[in-house]
GROMACS .gro file of C-alpha atoms in nm:
model
  185
    1MET     CA    1   4.752   1.994   1.922
    2PHE     CA    2   4.403   2.144   1.938
    3MET     CA    3   4.119   1.955   1.772
    4HIS     CA    4   3.766   2.076   1.714
    5PRO     CA    5   3.498   1.854   1.865
    6PRO     CA    6   3.305   1.663   1.601
    7THR     CA    7   2.973   1.813   1.504
    8HIS     CA    8   2.675   1.614   1.390
    9SER     CA    9   2.535   1.878   1.159
   10LEU     CA   10   2.679   1.982   0.829
   11PRO     CA   11   2.822   2.330   0.790
   12ARG     CA   12   2.580   2.577   0.636
   13SER     CA   13   2.777   2.594   0.312
   14THR     CA   14   2.767   2.215   0.273
   15LYS     CA   15   2.391   2.207   0.334
   16ARG     CA   16   2.345   2.480   0.074
   17THR     CA   17   2.567   2.295  -0.173
   18ARG     CA   18   2.366   1.978  -0.128
   19ALA     CA   19   2.040   2.169  -0.161
   20LEU     CA   20   2.156   2.297  -0.501
   21PHE     CA   21   2.149   1.938  -0.629
   22LEU     CA   22   1.782   1.898  -0.539
   23GLY     CA   23   1.668   2.108  -0.836
   24PRO     CA   24   1.796   1.865  -1.101
   25ALA     CA   25   1.671   1.575  -0.888
   26PHE     CA   26   1.320   1.722  -0.889
   27VAL     CA   27   1.336   1.771  -1.265
   28ALA     CA   28   1.435   1.404  -1.309
   29ALA     CA   29   1.170   1.287  -1.061
   30ILE     CA   30   0.889   1.457  -1.252
   31GLY     CA   31   0.921   1.174  -1.504
   32TYR     CA   32   0.784   0.938  -1.241
   33ILE     CA   33   0.520   1.160  -1.079
   34ASP     CA   34   0.318   1.312  -1.360
   35PRO     CA   35  -0.042   1.306  -1.485
   36GLY     CA   36   0.036   1.055  -1.760
   37ASN     CA   37   0.171   0.801  -1.515
   38TYR     CA   38  -0.123   0.854  -1.284
   39ALA     CA   39  -0.375   0.818  -1.567
   40THR     CA   40  -0.209   0.495  -1.679
   41ASN     CA   41  -0.184   0.356  -1.327
   42ILE     CA   42  -0.542   0.449  -1.239
   43GLN     CA   43  -0.672   0.287  -1.557
   44ALA     CA   44  -0.471  -0.027  -1.489
   45GLY     CA   45  -0.604  -0.030  -1.132
   46ALA     CA   46  -0.961   0.008  -1.257
   47ASP     CA   47  -0.914  -0.277  -1.505
   48PHE     CA   48  -0.708  -0.520  -1.295
   49GLY     CA   49  -0.742  -0.410  -0.932
   50TYR     CA   50  -0.428  -0.476  -0.733
   51LEU     CA   51  -0.297  -0.749  -0.970
   52LEU     CA   52  -0.047  -0.517  -1.139
   53LEU     CA   53   0.061  -0.332  -0.825
   54TRP     CA   54   0.384  -0.529  -0.784
   55VAL     CA   55   0.468  -0.478  -1.152
   56VAL     CA   56   0.444  -0.102  -1.095
   57VAL     CA   57   0.650  -0.124  -0.775
   58TRP     CA   58   0.928  -0.330  -0.939
   59ALA     CA   59   0.928  -0.117  -1.253
   60ASN     CA   60   0.976   0.196  -1.042
   61LEU     CA   61   1.250   0.032  -0.836
   62MET     CA   62   1.433  -0.072  -1.154
   63ALA     CA   63   1.394   0.279  -1.296
   64ALA     CA   64   1.536   0.423  -0.973
   65LEU     CA   65   1.830   0.181  -0.996
   66ILE     CA   66   1.900   0.288  -1.354
   67GLN     CA   67   1.883   0.655  -1.251
   68LEU     CA   68   2.120   0.588  -0.962
   69LEU     CA   69   2.370   0.404  -1.181
   70SER     CA   70   2.353   0.677  -1.446
   71ALA     CA   71   2.414   0.942  -1.181
   72LYS     CA   72   2.713   0.749  -1.046
   73LEU     CA   73   2.849   0.714  -1.398
   74GLY     CA   74   2.815   1.088  -1.447
   75LEU     CA   75   2.986   1.165  -1.116
   76ALA     CA   76   3.270   0.921  -1.183
   77THR     CA   77   3.338   1.015  -1.545
   78GLY     CA   78   3.183   1.358  -1.595
   79GLU     CA   79   2.995   1.220  -1.894
   80SER     CA   80   2.632   1.125  -1.951
   81LEU     CA   81   2.529   0.773  -2.041
   82ALA     CA   82   2.453   0.886  -2.397
   83SER     CA   83   2.795   1.045  -2.445
   84MET     CA   84   2.964   0.738  -2.296
   85LEU     CA   85   2.785   0.517  -2.548
   86GLY     CA   86   2.868   0.757  -2.832
   87ASN     CA   87   3.236   0.768  -2.739
   88ARG     CA   88   3.282   0.399  -2.674
   89LEU     CA   89   3.068   0.218  -2.932
   90PRO     CA   90   3.112   0.202  -3.309
   91ARG     CA   91   2.896   0.451  -3.497
   92TRP     CA   92   2.657   0.188  -3.631
   93ALA     CA   93   2.588   0.056  -3.279
   94VAL     CA   94   2.491   0.400  -3.144
   95TYR     CA   95   2.191   0.445  -3.375
   96PRO     CA   96   1.966   0.182  -3.209
   97TYR     CA   97   2.024   0.347  -2.870
   98TRP     CA   98   1.947   0.689  -3.017
   99ILE     CA   99   1.627   0.567  -3.188
  100GLN     CA  100   1.516   0.393  -2.869
  101ALA     CA  101   1.578   0.707  -2.663
  102GLU     CA  102   1.382   0.924  -2.909
  103ILE     CA  103   1.085   0.684  -2.912
  104LEU     CA  104   1.080   0.662  -2.534
  105ALA     CA  105   1.102   1.040  -2.498
  106MET     CA  106   0.813   1.089  -2.740
  107ALA     CA  107   0.602   0.821  -2.568
  108THR     CA  108   0.665   0.980  -2.229
  109ASP     CA  109   0.584   1.330  -2.355
  110ILE     CA  110   0.263   1.212  -2.520
  111ALA     CA  111   0.152   1.029  -2.205
  112GLU     CA  112   0.223   1.335  -1.990
  113PHE     CA  113   0.047   1.569  -2.231
  114ILE     CA  114  -0.263   1.352  -2.268
  115GLY     CA  115  -0.267   1.286  -1.893
  116ALA     CA  116  -0.262   1.659  -1.818
  117ALA     CA  117  -0.538   1.729  -2.072
  118LEU     CA  118  -0.745   1.447  -1.924
  119GLY     CA  119  -0.681   1.588  -1.577
  120PHE     CA  120  -0.824   1.925  -1.684
  121LYS     CA  121  -1.127   1.744  -1.823
  122LEU     CA  122  -1.185   1.547  -1.503
  123LEU     CA  123  -1.117   1.833  -1.262
  124PHE     CA  124  -1.278   2.126  -1.440
  125GLY     CA  125  -1.508   1.976  -1.705
  126PHE     CA  126  -1.313   2.111  -2.004
  127THR     CA  127  -1.321   1.925  -2.331
  128LEU     CA  128  -1.007   1.729  -2.418
  129MET     CA  129  -0.919   1.990  -2.682
  130GLU     CA  130  -0.951   2.274  -2.428
  131GLY     CA  131  -0.743   2.072  -2.179
  132ALA     CA  132  -0.482   2.012  -2.448
  133MET     CA  133  -0.465   2.383  -2.529
  134ILE     CA  134  -0.426   2.474  -2.160
  135THR     CA  135  -0.159   2.206  -2.125
  136ALA     CA  136   0.024   2.344  -2.430
  137ILE     CA  137   0.019   2.697  -2.287
  138ILE     CA  138   0.143   2.581  -1.947
  139SER     CA  139   0.412   2.366  -2.113
  140TRP     CA  140   0.527   2.663  -2.321
  141ALA     CA  141   0.539   2.885  -2.010
  142VAL     CA  142   0.742   2.630  -1.814
  143LEU     CA  143   0.982   2.577  -2.104
  144SER     CA  144   1.028   2.952  -2.141
  145LEU     CA  145   1.139   2.957  -1.777
  146GLU     CA  146   1.422   2.723  -1.873
  147MET     CA  147   1.557   2.976  -2.121
  148ARG     CA  148   1.549   3.258  -1.866
  149ASN     CA  149   1.647   3.103  -1.536
  150LEU     CA  150   1.713   2.737  -1.471
  151LYS     CA  151   1.681   2.777  -1.092
  152THR     CA  152   1.331   2.923  -1.127
  153LEU     CA  153   1.234   2.631  -1.350
  154GLN     CA  154   1.368   2.386  -1.093
  155LEU     CA  155   1.175   2.563  -0.817
  156VAL     CA  156   0.851   2.555  -1.019
  157ILE     CA  157   0.893   2.188  -1.109
  158GLY     CA  158   0.990   2.099  -0.751
  159THR     CA  159   0.680   2.276  -0.619
  160MET     CA  160   0.456   2.096  -0.868
  161LEU     CA  161   0.622   1.764  -0.789
  162LEU     CA  162   0.579   1.803  -0.415
  163SER     CA  163   0.218   1.916  -0.464
  164VAL     CA  164   0.131   1.611  -0.673
  165ALA     CA  165   0.305   1.379  -0.427
  166LEU     CA  166   0.118   1.537  -0.134
  167ILE     CA  167  -0.215   1.510  -0.316
  168TYR     CA  168  -0.141   1.145  -0.388
  169VAL     CA  169  -0.078   1.074  -0.019
  170VAL     CA  170  -0.402   1.253   0.077
  171GLU     CA  171  -0.582   1.053  -0.192
  172LEU     CA  172  -0.460   0.731  -0.031
  173PHE     CA  173  -0.632   0.826   0.294
  174TYR     CA  174  -0.960   0.897   0.114
  175SER     CA  175  -0.960   0.573  -0.088
  176HIS     CA  176  -0.905   0.343   0.215
  177PRO     CA  177  -0.725   0.061   0.031
  178HIS     CA  178  -0.756  -0.280   0.194
  179PRO     CA  179  -0.401  -0.359   0.321
  180VAL     CA  180  -0.424  -0.736   0.271
  181SER     CA  181  -0.545  -0.697  -0.088
  182VAL     CA  182  -0.267  -0.448  -0.159
  183PHE     CA  183   0.005  -0.687  -0.044
  184GLU     CA  184  -0.151  -0.990  -0.210
  185GLY     CA  185  -0.156  -0.810  -0.543
   0.00000   0.00000   0.00000
């Protein structure tokens, strides 16, 4: 019986299949790397120094765990967390989850929108209203991509996400944080 020797690299088709899942991952990750989060974290750092650093680290780790568990639920059942709750709980028990999700989505959107407008003010000297208008136009353009081609939207969001992450790493080198203070919190 002839056996092929084991290879340590994935076949091209498997690599491509896995790469297709990066688009939705980038779209989900943008919720953690956005101007609103940075504005909030920078303000907290300015007010409290490194005291809240471990709160931010643990909050992000818990959010990553929840994302991971939700993804596993989706892979195992083919349903989202919201549809699982809707199918398994009595109708009256679903409403608090729905209201909570709507409030959190609005709070996140507002923080991202204000953070982007503030970013335009800080970077280019625009007024907050001008920054808000530019943010609205960019948001509309990105959302219109979703209607036309989801892959293009994922590529645009992935590029923005990687750009912001890279800028953040570069910013760390310019700020020269004191390592002992960082770990002491």
